[in-house]
Amino acid sequence: MKLYGSPFSPYARKARVLIIEKNIKCPFVEEDPWAAGTAIPSMNPLGKVPVLELAPGNCLFESPQVVHYLDHLDGKPLPPQDAVGYWEAQRWQALGNGIIDAVIARILESRRPADKQMPEKMQREEGRIARALKLASEMYDGGEFLVGKKFSLGDIVMGVALQYIDIRYPHDWCAAHPELAKWCTRITARKSFIDTMPPGFKRVV
């Protein structure tokens, strides 16, 4: 089993953090899906990472599916398992994934030729990020973890998402949401986050 992805991809990073947290034997193979001659389209017709190769010719793709598979691989998925806690963790994951999507949409727009850029598109994505941060701050109860008293997939996805803001859309969101920023500082001090930080970037919060 191998995980293919770019070290700069937040989608691949979610899976990489989980692999370290659960001590799964799954080597990470760096593969740029945008590079000429990349093998990614042969494993994922959508041409995106991460791709989890279970065996030659047998691959899983799309990060929620990859993460779900890895989490259940040992038959002991991360808590919570109760219905209320499970769906709360799912809500945090949806919010974190939405933040990542918005940051990526914003940066792709910013990379278009100046005369082709749509300022309203940039503003829309920035608005999505701001609203998501506001909701996350309101949802956060001040605990060590986002759901209950144990580390969950919600912590992984939100930790990756908040750091991705600092990497690709740096602005002082911490001042507006200090308690959420403190949580992010604590959660991303874990070895799994440190070891998967994209090359050339440093922890901001």
Coordinates of C-alpha atoms in Angstrom, one line a residue:
M1 CA 0.0 0.0 0.0
K2 CA 1.3 3.4 -1.0
L3 CA 0.0 7.0 -0.7
Y4 CA 0.7 9.2 -3.7
G5 CA 0.5 13.0 -3.5
S6 CA 2.3 16.3 -3.4
P7 CA 3.9 17.5 -0.1
F8 CA 2.1 20.8 -0.7
S9 CA -1.4 19.3 -1.0
P10 CA -3.6 19.8 2.0
Y11 CA -5.8 16.9 0.8
A12 CA -2.8 14.5 0.8
R13 CA -1.6 16.0 4.1
K14 CA -4.8 14.9 5.9
A15 CA -4.1 11.3 5.0
R16 CA -0.4 11.7 5.9
V17 CA -1.2 13.0 9.4
L18 CA -3.6 10.1 9.9
I19 CA -1.0 7.6 8.8
I20 CA 1.5 8.9 11.4
E21 CA -1.1 9.1 14.1
K22 CA -2.2 5.5 13.6
N23 CA 1.3 4.2 12.8
I24 CA 0.2 2.7 9.5
K25 CA 2.8 1.2 7.2
C26 CA 2.1 3.2 4.1
P27 CA 5.0 5.0 2.4
F28 CA 4.4 8.4 0.9
V29 CA 5.3 8.8 -2.8
E30 CA 5.8 12.3 -3.9
E31 CA 3.9 12.9 -7.2
D32 CA 3.0 16.3 -8.7
P33 CA -0.4 15.9 -10.4
W34 CA 0.4 19.0 -12.6
A35 CA 3.7 17.8 -13.8
A36 CA 4.2 16.5 -17.4
G37 CA 4.3 12.7 -17.4
T38 CA 2.8 12.4 -14.0
A39 CA 1.4 8.9 -13.2
I40 CA -1.6 10.3 -11.3
P41 CA -4.2 10.2 -14.2
S42 CA -3.4 6.5 -14.7
M43 CA -4.4 5.8 -11.0
N44 CA -7.1 8.5 -10.7
P45 CA -9.0 9.5 -13.8
L46 CA -9.8 12.8 -12.1
G47 CA -6.1 13.6 -12.0
K48 CA -6.1 14.6 -8.4
V49 CA -4.2 13.6 -5.2
P50 CA -4.2 11.9 -2.9
V51 CA -4.3 8.4 -4.4
L52 CA -4.1 5.4 -2.2
E53 CA -2.7 2.4 -4.1
L54 CA -3.9 -0.7 -2.3
A55 CA -2.4 -3.0 -5.0
P56 CA -1.2 -2.5 -8.6
G57 CA -4.3 -1.4 -10.5
N58 CA -6.4 -1.0 -7.3
C59 CA -6.6 2.5 -6.1
L60 CA -8.7 4.7 -4.0
F61 CA -9.0 8.5 -4.6
E62 CA -10.7 11.6 -3.2
S63 CA -9.4 12.5 0.2
P64 CA -12.5 11.8 2.3
Q65 CA -12.6 8.2 0.9
V66 CA -8.8 7.7 1.4
V67 CA -9.0 9.0 5.0
H68 CA -12.1 6.9 5.8
Y69 CA -10.4 3.8 4.5
L70 CA -7.1 4.4 6.4
D71 CA -9.0 5.2 9.6
H72 CA -11.0 1.9 9.4
L73 CA -8.0 -0.2 8.2
D74 CA -7.3 -1.6 11.7
G75 CA -10.9 -1.9 12.7
K76 CA -10.4 0.8 15.3
P77 CA -11.5 4.1 13.9
L78 CA -10.6 7.2 15.8
P79 CA -13.3 8.3 18.3
P80 CA -16.0 9.3 18.8
Q81 CA -18.1 6.3 17.9
D82 CA -21.3 7.5 19.5
A83 CA -23.8 8.9 17.0
V84 CA -23.8 12.5 18.4
G85 CA -20.0 12.6 18.6
Y86 CA -19.5 11.0 15.2
W87 CA -21.7 13.6 13.4
E88 CA -20.1 16.4 15.3
A89 CA -16.7 15.2 14.0
Q90 CA -18.2 15.0 10.6
R91 CA -19.4 18.6 10.8
W92 CA -15.9 19.8 11.7
Q93 CA -14.5 17.8 8.8
A94 CA -16.9 19.4 6.4
L95 CA -16.1 22.9 7.7
G96 CA -12.3 22.2 7.4
N97 CA -12.6 20.7 3.9
G98 CA -14.7 23.8 2.9
I99 CA -11.9 26.1 4.1
I100 CA -9.3 24.2 2.1
D101 CA -11.5 24.3 -1.0
A102 CA -12.0 28.1 -0.6
V103 CA -8.3 28.8 -0.1
I104 CA -7.4 26.8 -3.2
A105 CA -10.1 28.5 -5.3
R106 CA -8.7 31.9 -4.2
I107 CA -5.1 31.0 -4.9
L108 CA -5.9 29.6 -8.4
E109 CA -7.8 32.8 -9.2
S110 CA -4.8 34.9 -8.0
R111 CA -2.5 33.0 -10.4
R112 CA -4.5 33.8 -13.5
P113 CA -3.2 36.6 -15.7
A114 CA -4.0 40.0 -14.1
D115 CA -6.3 41.0 -16.9
K116 CA -8.2 37.7 -16.5
Q117 CA -8.7 37.7 -12.7
M118 CA -12.1 38.2 -11.2
P119 CA -11.9 40.4 -8.0
E120 CA -15.5 39.3 -7.1
K121 CA -14.4 35.7 -7.2
M122 CA -11.5 36.4 -4.8
Q123 CA -13.8 38.3 -2.5
R124 CA -16.4 35.5 -2.6
E125 CA -13.8 32.9 -1.5
E126 CA -12.4 35.3 1.2
G127 CA -16.0 35.7 2.5
R128 CA -16.4 31.9 2.6
I129 CA -13.2 31.6 4.6
A130 CA -14.2 34.4 7.0
R131 CA -17.6 32.9 7.7
A132 CA -16.1 29.4 8.2
L133 CA -13.7 30.8 10.7
K134 CA -16.4 32.6 12.5
L135 CA -18.5 29.4 12.8
A136 CA -15.5 27.4 13.9
S137 CA -14.8 29.9 16.6
E138 CA -18.4 29.8 17.8
M139 CA -18.4 26.0 17.7
Y140 CA -15.2 25.5 19.6
D141 CA -15.8 24.9 23.3
G142 CA -12.3 25.6 24.6
G143 CA -11.2 22.0 25.0
E144 CA -8.0 20.2 24.1
F145 CA -9.8 18.5 21.2
L146 CA -12.7 19.7 19.0
V147 CA -15.0 16.8 19.9
G148 CA -15.1 15.3 23.3
K149 CA -11.8 14.4 25.1
K150 CA -10.0 12.5 22.4
F151 CA -8.2 13.2 19.1
S152 CA -10.5 12.8 16.1
L153 CA -10.6 13.3 12.3
G154 CA -12.1 16.6 13.0
D155 CA -8.9 17.7 14.7
I156 CA -6.9 16.5 11.7
V157 CA -8.9 18.2 9.0
M158 CA -9.3 21.5 10.9
G159 CA -5.7 21.6 11.9
V160 CA -4.6 21.1 8.3
A161 CA -7.2 23.7 7.1
L162 CA -6.1 26.4 9.5
Q163 CA -2.5 26.0 8.7
Y164 CA -3.2 26.0 5.0
I165 CA -4.8 29.5 5.4
D166 CA -1.5 30.7 6.9
I167 CA 0.5 29.0 4.1
R168 CA -1.6 30.2 1.1
Y169 CA -3.7 33.1 2.3
P170 CA -1.8 34.6 5.2
H171 CA -3.8 37.2 7.1
D172 CA -4.4 37.9 10.8
W173 CA -7.3 35.6 11.4
C174 CA -5.8 34.8 14.8
A175 CA -6.6 38.2 16.2
A176 CA -10.3 37.8 15.4
H177 CA -10.4 34.2 16.8
P178 CA -7.7 33.9 19.5
E179 CA -9.1 30.8 21.2
L180 CA -9.3 28.9 17.9
A181 CA -5.8 30.1 17.2
K182 CA -4.5 28.7 20.5
W183 CA -6.2 25.4 19.8
C184 CA -4.5 25.3 16.4
T185 CA -1.1 26.0 18.0
R186 CA -1.5 23.1 20.4
I187 CA -2.9 20.6 17.9
T188 CA -0.3 21.3 15.2
A189 CA 2.5 20.8 17.7
R190 CA 1.9 17.1 17.4
K191 CA 4.6 15.2 15.6
S192 CA 2.2 14.2 12.8
F193 CA 1.7 17.8 11.9
I194 CA 5.3 18.8 12.2
D195 CA 6.5 15.9 10.1
T196 CA 4.0 16.8 7.3
M197 CA 4.6 20.5 7.1
P198 CA 5.1 21.5 3.4
P199 CA 8.7 22.2 2.6
G200 CA 9.8 25.8 3.0
F201 CA 7.0 26.7 5.4
K202 CA 7.0 27.3 9.1
R203 CA 4.3 27.1 11.7
V204 CA 2.6 30.4 12.1
V205 CA 0.1 29.9 14.9

